Amino acid sequence: MSLTRRAALALPALAIPTLAQPALAQGWMPQRPLRFVVPFAAGGATDIVARVLAEPMGERLGQAVAVENRTGAGGNVGVESVARSAPDGHTLLMGTTGTLTINPHLYTNMGFNPLTDLAPVGLAFGTDHVLIVNPSVPAQNAQEFLALVRAQPGRLSYGSGGNGTSTHTVAELFKLVARADIQHVPYRGSAPALNDTVAGNVQVMLDQMASALPMIQAGRVRALAVTGARRHAALPGVPTMAELGLPGAEASSWGAVLVPSGTPAPVVQRLNVVLRESLGLQAVKDRLTQVGADALTSTPEELATYLRAETEKWGRVVREARLTVN
């Protein structure tokens, strides 16, 4: 079963608003610095994008936006901290595919519901995943890698950002489609998992392009395949899963900004305008492109609809792939 492609394929492209919308652009302003919670360790794709957005959003809001990494339980710790925060617009969440739409199907007692305890602000980014291996792995390309893992099941291990994260579920889907037995080692974020892949403590990872690309370009890991529908511009020589005869292993991840449920609608709308203006800056687009991510935008209402659809779809994937948090 194919997972979601980049969210832009499911939501229409939206024009970035300008200051020609005075009622919104001159609306609510925060009274103190904002917290921008990232539910994973620093250095991963979600963290990178949050830090890229924090400065231009802060400039438009007249207050500093401080990124805060709250890790644990596959991102649930950070998400819950936002869901329990005061609904006054001063606490933001950079939610992800895993934390918002996959974890509800993996964890039976999360203590919160992403669909009811958080208010959508807007989409922020999309990124493909890339199959990478430590250079010590005796496979120079994807075909050799598939032959290796099938001939020696269970020999290699892969790192993920934690149970239920996209780096876990995308890897498990790859294993299912490719009939590959690779052992899972969960971490408290994709950055430490990537570091251990570079160090050789685990040998494999299906990391998000945004965080893996610098290590690939530096030659510290070897890229074997990308999970997008087409080859990535930064890695033109690396084949897609479909080219390897594994079209069911296609997958992309996305990130979105949310606030605690109950946040007043004018505050949500103001944050949406600021988010979309920031994503429309050429410097922001260029920075996201450099790290292998694409800027995405939506209204709060479109994101709410998308989250419901993604939650239903990932529920089917979790059941069919028999994923667990163990």
mmCIF file of C-alpha atoms in Angstrom:
data_model
loop_
_atom_site.group_PDB
_atom_site.id
_atom_site.type_symbol
_atom_site.label_atom_id
_atom_site.label_comp_id
_atom_site.label_asym_id
_atom_site.label_seq_id
_atom_site.Cartn_x
_atom_site.Cartn_y
_atom_site.Cartn_z
ATOM 1 C CA MET A 1 0.000 0.000 0.000
ATOM 2 C CA SER A 2 1.414 3.381 -0.989
ATOM 3 C CA LEU A 3 1.709 6.028 1.697
ATOM 4 C CA THR A 4 0.948 9.683 1.197
ATOM 5 C CA ARG A 5 2.999 11.584 -1.304
ATOM 6 C CA ARG A 6 3.965 15.140 -0.544
ATOM 7 C CA ALA A 7 1.053 17.016 0.967
ATOM 8 C CA ALA A 8 1.123 19.520 -1.861
ATOM 9 C CA LEU A 9 -0.349 16.830 -4.083
ATOM 10 C CA ALA A 10 -3.388 16.623 -1.828
ATOM 11 C CA LEU A 11 -3.911 20.316 -1.118
ATOM 12 C CA PRO A 12 -4.152 23.089 -3.706
ATOM 13 C CA ALA A 13 -1.287 25.534 -3.943
ATOM 14 C CA LEU A 14 -2.205 28.753 -2.176
ATOM 15 C CA ALA A 15 -0.967 32.242 -2.803
ATOM 16 C CA ILE A 16 1.082 33.692 0.019
ATOM 17 C CA PRO A 17 -0.913 36.600 1.508
ATOM 18 C CA THR A 18 0.550 40.089 1.552
ATOM 19 C CA LEU A 19 -0.005 43.194 3.616
ATOM 20 C CA ALA A 20 -2.890 44.018 1.289
ATOM 21 C CA GLN A 21 -5.012 42.211 3.903
ATOM 22 C CA PRO A 22 -4.960 44.918 6.628
ATOM 23 C CA ALA A 23 -7.652 43.423 8.880
ATOM 24 C CA LEU A 24 -5.636 40.261 9.394
ATOM 25 C CA ALA A 25 -2.136 41.644 9.005
ATOM 26 C CA GLN A 26 -2.755 44.310 11.682
ATOM 27 C CA GLY A 27 -4.688 42.044 14.057
ATOM 28 C CA TRP A 28 -3.585 40.180 17.178
ATOM 29 C CA MET A 29 -0.042 40.722 18.429
ATOM 30 C CA PRO A 30 1.602 38.593 21.166
ATOM 31 C CA GLN A 31 2.459 40.178 24.492
ATOM 32 C CA ARG A 32 5.582 38.163 25.211
ATOM 33 C CA PRO A 33 8.043 35.823 23.407
ATOM 34 C CA LEU A 34 6.541 32.706 21.814
ATOM 35 C CA ARG A 35 7.531 29.071 22.388
ATOM 36 C CA PHE A 36 7.795 26.967 19.227
ATOM 37 C CA VAL A 37 7.815 23.362 20.441
ATOM 38 C CA VAL A 38 9.541 20.705 18.340
ATOM 39 C CA PRO A 39 8.750 17.229 19.721
ATOM 40 C CA PHE A 40 12.120 15.808 18.627
ATOM 41 C CA ALA A 41 15.791 16.374 19.287
ATOM 42 C CA ALA A 42 17.617 19.299 17.702
ATOM 43 C CA GLY A 43 19.090 18.717 14.249
ATOM 44 C CA GLY A 44 16.306 16.699 12.627
ATOM 45 C CA ALA A 45 14.171 17.878 9.709
ATOM 46 C CA THR A 46 11.332 19.147 11.920
ATOM 47 C CA ASP A 47 13.758 21.118 14.069
ATOM 48 C CA ILE A 48 15.565 22.561 11.053
ATOM 49 C CA VAL A 49 12.378 23.918 9.496
ATOM 50 C CA ALA A 50 11.124 25.332 12.803
ATOM 51 C CA ARG A 51 14.378 27.242 13.246
ATOM 52 C CA VAL A 52 14.240 28.540 9.666
ATOM 53 C CA LEU A 53 10.726 29.888 10.317
ATOM 54 C CA ALA A 54 11.240 31.222 13.838
ATOM 55 C CA GLU A 55 13.092 34.404 12.871
ATOM 56 C CA PRO A 56 10.766 35.715 10.114
ATOM 57 C CA MET A 57 7.686 34.809 12.147
ATOM 58 C CA GLY A 58 9.110 36.634 15.147
ATOM 59 C CA GLU A 59 9.847 39.705 13.055
ATOM 60 C CA ARG A 60 6.229 39.852 11.903
ATOM 61 C CA LEU A 61 4.841 39.264 15.383
ATOM 62 C CA GLY A 62 7.109 41.729 17.127
ATOM 63 C CA GLN A 63 8.309 39.119 19.602
ATOM 64 C CA ALA A 64 11.059 36.503 19.646
ATOM 65 C CA VAL A 65 10.048 32.960 18.710
ATOM 66 C CA ALA A 66 12.175 30.468 20.658
ATOM 67 C CA VAL A 67 12.408 26.869 19.455
ATOM 68 C CA GLU A 68 12.090 24.385 22.313
ATOM 69 C CA ASN A 69 12.897 20.690 21.851
ATOM 70 C CA ARG A 70 10.651 18.444 23.988
ATOM 71 C CA THR A 71 11.426 14.806 23.243
ATOM 72 C CA GLY A 72 10.020 11.449 24.268
ATOM 73 C CA ALA A 73 7.411 8.795 23.443
ATOM 74 C CA GLY A 74 7.708 9.192 19.679
ATOM 75 C CA GLY A 75 6.976 12.904 19.931
ATOM 76 C CA ASN A 76 3.986 12.550 22.270
ATOM 77 C CA VAL A 77 5.692 14.373 25.147
ATOM 78 C CA GLY A 78 6.198 17.533 23.137
ATOM 79 C CA VAL A 79 2.771 17.428 21.514
ATOM 80 C CA GLU A 80 1.027 16.950 24.854
ATOM 81 C CA SER A 81 2.945 19.867 26.346
ATOM 82 C CA VAL A 82 1.422 22.121 23.687
ATOM 83 C CA ALA A 83 -2.052 20.599 24.005
ATOM 84 C CA ARG A 84 -1.939 21.381 27.757
ATOM 85 C CA SER A 85 -0.648 24.949 27.297
ATOM 86 C CA ALA A 86 -2.723 28.099 27.628
ATOM 87 C CA PRO A 87 -4.694 28.739 24.399
ATOM 88 C CA ASP A 88 -3.432 32.292 24.011
ATOM 89 C CA GLY A 89 -1.285 32.050 20.871
ATOM 90 C CA HIS A 90 2.051 32.108 22.691
ATOM 91 C CA THR A 91 2.768 28.370 22.310
ATOM 92 C CA LEU A 92 3.161 26.802 18.864
ATOM 93 C CA LEU A 93 3.785 23.210 17.810
ATOM 94 C CA MET A 94 5.599 21.936 14.747
ATOM 95 C CA GLY A 95 3.601 18.738 14.345
ATOM 96 C CA THR A 96 4.416 15.996 11.880
ATOM 97 C CA THR A 97 2.941 13.076 10.006
ATOM 98 C CA GLY A 98 3.949 10.745 12.810
ATOM 99 C CA THR A 99 2.982 12.772 15.856
ATOM 100 C CA LEU A 100 -0.402 13.883 14.529
ATOM 101 C CA THR A 101 -1.721 11.058 12.350
ATOM 102 C CA ILE A 102 0.266 7.880 13.075
ATOM 103 C CA ASN A 103 0.774 7.887 16.844
ATOM 104 C CA PRO A 104 -2.984 7.795 17.605
ATOM 105 C CA HIS A 105 -3.032 4.320 16.020
ATOM 106 C CA LEU A 106 0.075 3.088 17.855
ATOM 107 C CA TYR A 107 -0.370 4.414 21.390
ATOM 108 C CA THR A 108 -3.470 3.384 23.321
ATOM 109 C CA ASN A 109 -3.149 5.911 26.171
ATOM 110 C CA MET A 110 -1.647 9.106 24.799
ATOM 111 C CA GLY A 111 -3.689 11.292 27.142
ATOM 112 C CA PHE A 112 -4.663 13.681 24.365
ATOM 113 C CA ASN A 113 -6.256 13.647 20.904
ATOM 114 C CA PRO A 114 -4.451 15.607 18.157
ATOM 115 C CA LEU A 115 -7.731 16.180 16.302
ATOM 116 C CA THR A 116 -9.557 17.718 19.266
ATOM 117 C CA ASP A 117 -6.867 19.060 21.613
ATOM 118 C CA LEU A 118 -4.979 21.061 18.985
ATOM 119 C CA ALA A 119 -6.103 23.784 16.587
ATOM 120 C CA PRO A 120 -4.587 23.725 13.067
ATOM 121 C CA VAL A 121 -2.764 26.854 11.880
ATOM 122 C CA GLY A 122 -1.290 25.738 8.563
ATOM 123 C CA LEU A 123 0.987 23.402 6.675
ATOM 124 C CA ALA A 124 4.690 24.278 6.678
ATOM 125 C CA PHE A 125 6.813 21.793 4.731
ATOM 126 C CA GLY A 126 7.050 18.471 2.948
ATOM 127 C CA THR A 127 10.083 16.221 2.497
ATOM 128 C CA ASP A 128 10.860 12.843 0.958
ATOM 129 C CA HIS A 129 12.759 10.108 2.778
ATOM 130 C CA VAL A 130 16.021 8.590 1.622
ATOM 131 C CA LEU A 131 17.431 5.128 2.290
ATOM 132 C CA ILE A 132 20.958 5.612 3.622
ATOM 133 C CA VAL A 133 23.605 3.201 4.884
ATOM 134 C CA ASN A 134 26.872 3.513 6.731
ATOM 135 C CA PRO A 135 29.827 3.212 4.299
ATOM 136 C CA SER A 136 30.838 -0.029 6.014
ATOM 137 C CA VAL A 137 27.776 -1.778 4.559
ATOM 138 C CA PRO A 138 29.053 -3.877 1.609
ATOM 139 C CA ALA A 139 26.427 -2.630 -0.851
ATOM 140 C CA GLN A 140 27.213 0.071 -3.397
ATOM 141 C CA ASN A 141 23.669 0.420 -4.685
ATOM 142 C CA ALA A 142 20.090 -0.439 -3.778
ATOM 143 C CA GLN A 143 20.043 -3.708 -5.698
ATOM 144 C CA GLU A 144 23.091 -4.974 -3.817
ATOM 145 C CA PHE A 145 21.551 -3.819 -0.541
ATOM 146 C CA LEU A 146 18.312 -5.715 -1.176
ATOM 147 C CA ALA A 147 20.289 -8.834 -2.039
ATOM 148 C CA LEU A 148 22.318 -8.461 1.152
ATOM 149 C CA VAL A 149 19.403 -8.070 3.573
ATOM 150 C CA ARG A 150 17.473 -10.902 1.950
ATOM 151 C CA ALA A 151 20.479 -13.215 2.098
ATOM 152 C CA GLN A 152 21.291 -12.327 5.711
ATOM 153 C CA PRO A 153 18.018 -11.534 7.473
ATOM 154 C CA GLY A 154 18.318 -9.717 10.783
ATOM 155 C CA ARG A 155 21.999 -8.922 10.372
ATOM 156 C CA LEU A 156 21.578 -5.176 9.920
ATOM 157 C CA SER A 157 19.777 -2.676 12.149
ATOM 158 C CA TYR A 158 18.152 0.648 11.348
ATOM 159 C CA GLY A 159 17.731 3.735 13.486
ATOM 160 C CA SER A 160 14.593 5.843 13.751
ATOM 161 C CA GLY A 161 13.501 8.999 15.532
ATOM 162 C CA GLY A 162 11.352 6.886 17.837
ATOM 163 C CA ASN A 163 8.413 4.515 17.765
ATOM 164 C CA GLY A 164 5.645 5.846 15.562
ATOM 165 C CA THR A 165 7.722 8.562 13.901
ATOM 166 C CA SER A 166 7.874 8.747 10.118
ATOM 167 C CA THR A 167 11.421 7.383 10.142
ATOM 168 C CA HIS A 168 10.018 4.302 11.869
ATOM 169 C CA THR A 169 6.841 3.785 9.847
ATOM 170 C CA VAL A 170 8.435 4.511 6.468
ATOM 171 C CA ALA A 171 11.208 2.024 7.260
ATOM 172 C CA GLU A 172 8.688 -0.608 8.346
ATOM 173 C CA LEU A 173 6.733 -0.092 5.151
ATOM 174 C CA PHE A 174 9.952 -0.511 3.165
ATOM 175 C CA LYS A 175 10.667 -3.746 5.035
ATOM 176 C CA LEU A 176 7.168 -4.993 4.303
ATOM 177 C CA VAL A 177 7.261 -4.185 0.595
ATOM 178 C CA ALA A 178 10.888 -5.241 0.079
ATOM 179 C CA ARG A 179 10.610 -8.396 2.232
ATOM 180 C CA ALA A 180 13.644 -7.180 4.193
ATOM 181 C CA ASP A 181 14.377 -8.230 7.779
ATOM 182 C CA ILE A 182 16.194 -5.287 9.433
ATOM 183 C CA GLN A 183 16.150 -4.753 13.189
ATOM 184 C CA HIS A 184 14.627 -1.539 14.588
ATOM 185 C CA VAL A 185 16.517 0.651 17.075
ATOM 186 C CA PRO A 186 14.419 3.661 18.225
ATOM 187 C CA TYR A 187 16.020 6.925 19.375
ATOM 188 C CA ARG A 188 14.706 10.136 20.937
ATOM 189 C CA GLY A 189 14.712 11.957 17.615
ATOM 190 C CA SER A 190 16.032 11.468 14.099
ATOM 191 C CA ALA A 191 19.201 13.500 14.719
ATOM 192 C CA PRO A 192 20.720 11.027 17.238
ATOM 193 C CA ALA A 193 19.604 8.149 15.009
ATOM 194 C CA LEU A 194 21.374 9.764 12.060
ATOM 195 C CA ASN A 195 24.476 10.352 14.180
ATOM 196 C CA ASP A 196 24.588 6.662 15.109
ATOM 197 C CA THR A 197 24.118 5.697 11.470
ATOM 198 C CA VAL A 198 27.114 7.864 10.576
ATOM 199 C CA ALA A 199 29.071 6.267 13.434
ATOM 200 C CA GLY A 200 28.089 2.759 12.346
ATOM 201 C CA ASN A 201 26.317 1.846 15.591
ATOM 202 C CA VAL A 202 23.314 1.169 13.369
ATOM 203 C CA GLN A 203 23.858 0.579 9.683
ATOM 204 C CA VAL A 204 20.671 1.765 7.976
ATOM 205 C CA MET A 205 18.159 4.609 8.162
ATOM 206 C CA LEU A 206 15.244 5.884 6.115
ATOM 207 C CA ASP A 207 15.708 9.478 7.163
ATOM 208 C CA GLN A 208 13.952 12.589 5.965
ATOM 209 C CA MET A 209 15.817 14.261 3.130
ATOM 210 C CA ALA A 210 16.006 17.552 5.018
ATOM 211 C CA SER A 211 18.263 16.125 7.728
ATOM 212 C CA ALA A 212 20.074 13.393 5.773
ATOM 213 C CA LEU A 213 21.221 15.444 2.778
ATOM 214 C CA PRO A 214 24.218 17.180 4.449
ATOM 215 C CA MET A 215 25.619 13.823 5.596
ATOM 216 C CA ILE A 216 25.102 12.350 2.132
ATOM 217 C CA GLN A 217 26.842 15.278 0.471
ATOM 218 C CA ALA A 218 29.725 15.004 2.931
ATOM 219 C CA GLY A 219 30.155 11.309 2.058
ATOM 220 C CA ARG A 220 29.472 10.173 5.611
ATOM 221 C CA VAL A 221 26.586 7.934 4.560
ATOM 222 C CA ARG A 222 25.663 6.367 1.216
ATOM 223 C CA ALA A 223 22.286 7.154 -0.377
ATOM 224 C CA LEU A 224 20.667 4.154 -2.077
ATOM 225 C CA ALA A 225 17.064 5.155 -2.876
ATOM 226 C CA VAL A 226 14.551 7.954 -2.403
ATOM 227 C CA THR A 227 10.914 7.468 -1.453
ATOM 228 C CA GLY A 228 9.397 10.244 -3.568
ATOM 229 C CA ALA A 229 7.446 9.784 -6.770
ATOM 230 C CA ARG A 230 10.416 11.073 -8.757
ATOM 231 C CA ARG A 231 14.171 11.412 -8.278
ATOM 232 C CA HIS A 232 15.273 14.234 -6.022
ATOM 233 C CA ALA A 233 17.002 17.188 -7.687
ATOM 234 C CA ALA A 234 19.803 17.112 -5.107
ATOM 235 C CA LEU A 235 20.453 13.379 -5.736
ATOM 236 C CA PRO A 236 19.804 12.824 -9.454
ATOM 237 C CA GLY A 237 21.783 9.579 -9.508
ATOM 238 C CA VAL A 238 19.773 7.934 -6.735
ATOM 239 C CA PRO A 239 16.782 5.857 -7.922
ATOM 240 C CA THR A 240 13.238 5.958 -6.578
ATOM 241 C CA MET A 241 11.580 3.026 -4.852
ATOM 242 C CA ALA A 242 9.374 2.596 -7.899
ATOM 243 C CA GLU A 243 12.449 2.275 -10.130
ATOM 244 C CA LEU A 244 13.597 -0.541 -7.855
ATOM 245 C CA GLY A 245 10.312 -2.362 -8.376
ATOM 246 C CA LEU A 246 8.969 -1.238 -4.968
ATOM 247 C CA PRO A 247 6.271 1.341 -5.799
ATOM 248 C CA GLY A 248 4.388 0.493 -2.606
ATOM 249 C CA ALA A 249 7.315 1.899 -0.600
ATOM 250 C CA GLU A 250 6.802 5.467 -1.816
ATOM 251 C CA ALA A 251 6.357 7.879 1.105
ATOM 252 C CA SER A 252 6.766 11.532 1.983
ATOM 253 C CA SER A 253 6.459 13.404 5.258
ATOM 254 C CA TRP A 254 5.043 16.798 6.129
ATOM 255 C CA GLY A 255 5.087 19.240 8.994
ATOM 256 C CA ALA A 256 2.418 21.671 10.160
ATOM 257 C CA VAL A 257 1.987 24.380 12.780
ATOM 258 C CA LEU A 258 -0.717 23.975 15.438
ATOM 259 C CA VAL A 259 -1.730 25.664 18.697
ATOM 260 C CA PRO A 260 -3.734 24.506 21.731
ATOM 261 C CA SER A 261 -7.429 23.913 21.126
ATOM 262 C CA GLY A 262 -9.505 26.879 22.254
ATOM 263 C CA THR A 263 -7.099 29.460 20.866
ATOM 264 C CA PRO A 264 -9.318 32.323 19.600
ATOM 265 C CA ALA A 265 -10.002 32.260 15.867
ATOM 266 C CA PRO A 266 -8.505 35.737 15.242
ATOM 267 C CA VAL A 267 -5.262 34.582 16.847
ATOM 268 C CA VAL A 268 -5.188 31.436 14.685
ATOM 269 C CA GLN A 269 -5.871 33.483 11.562
ATOM 270 C CA ARG A 270 -3.132 35.957 12.441
ATOM 271 C CA LEU A 271 -0.629 33.140 12.982
ATOM 272 C CA ASN A 272 -1.669 31.588 9.673
ATOM 273 C CA VAL A 273 -0.992 34.857 7.830
ATOM 274 C CA VAL A 274 2.396 35.216 9.516
ATOM 275 C CA LEU A 275 3.293 31.577 8.743
ATOM 276 C CA ARG A 276 2.329 31.910 5.093
ATOM 277 C CA GLU A 277 4.141 35.217 4.687
ATOM 278 C CA SER A 278 7.275 33.671 6.190
ATOM 279 C CA LEU A 279 7.043 30.625 3.919
ATOM 280 C CA GLY A 280 6.689 32.967 0.933
ATOM 281 C CA LEU A 281 10.045 34.636 1.543
ATOM 282 C CA GLN A 282 12.574 33.636 -1.085
ATOM 283 C CA ALA A 283 15.289 33.230 1.549
ATOM 284 C CA VAL A 284 13.101 30.742 3.443
ATOM 285 C CA LYS A 285 12.226 28.817 0.267
ATOM 286 C CA ASP A 286 15.905 28.673 -0.706
ATOM 287 C CA ARG A 287 16.936 27.432 2.735
ATOM 288 C CA LEU A 288 14.290 24.705 2.719
ATOM 289 C CA THR A 289 15.372 23.656 -0.774
ATOM 290 C CA GLN A 290 18.980 23.440 0.413
ATOM 291 C CA VAL A 291 17.998 20.906 3.063
ATOM 292 C CA GLY A 292 15.703 18.898 0.790
ATOM 293 C CA ALA A 293 12.339 20.244 1.942
ATOM 294 C CA ASP A 294 9.560 22.100 0.134
ATOM 295 C CA ALA A 295 7.507 24.952 1.549
ATOM 296 C CA LEU A 296 3.797 24.085 1.760
ATOM 297 C CA THR A 297 0.880 26.319 2.706
ATOM 298 C CA SER A 298 -2.781 25.912 3.635
ATOM 299 C CA THR A 299 -5.577 27.595 5.511
ATOM 300 C CA PRO A 300 -6.438 26.311 9.005
ATOM 301 C CA GLU A 301 -9.632 24.764 7.595
ATOM 302 C CA GLU A 302 -7.790 22.937 4.824
ATOM 303 C CA LEU A 303 -5.262 21.586 7.306
ATOM 304 C CA ALA A 304 -8.064 20.336 9.573
ATOM 305 C CA THR A 305 -9.593 18.423 6.658
ATOM 306 C CA TYR A 306 -6.207 17.062 5.651
ATOM 307 C CA LEU A 307 -5.413 15.869 9.174
ATOM 308 C CA ARG A 308 -8.642 13.885 9.334
ATOM 309 C CA ALA A 309 -7.936 12.239 5.976
ATOM 310 C CA GLU A 310 -4.322 11.460 6.908
ATOM 311 C CA THR A 311 -5.362 10.001 10.263
ATOM 312 C CA GLU A 312 -7.767 7.622 8.557
ATOM 313 C CA LYS A 313 -5.239 6.630 5.895
ATOM 314 C CA TRP A 314 -2.401 6.000 8.344
ATOM 315 C CA GLY A 315 -4.717 3.899 10.467
ATOM 316 C CA ARG A 316 -5.078 1.540 7.529
ATOM 317 C CA VAL A 317 -1.302 1.485 6.997
ATOM 318 C CA VAL A 318 -0.584 0.709 10.666
ATOM 319 C CA ARG A 319 -3.065 -2.169 10.613
ATOM 320 C CA GLU A 320 -1.866 -3.629 7.303
ATOM 321 C CA ALA A 321 1.820 -3.341 8.195
ATOM 322 C CA ARG A 322 1.077 -4.575 11.743
ATOM 323 C CA LEU A 323 3.172 -1.813 13.259
ATOM 324 C CA THR A 324 3.661 -1.620 17.014
ATOM 325 C CA VAL A 325 5.579 0.594 19.409
ATOM 326 C CA ASN A 326 7.562 -2.335 20.796
#
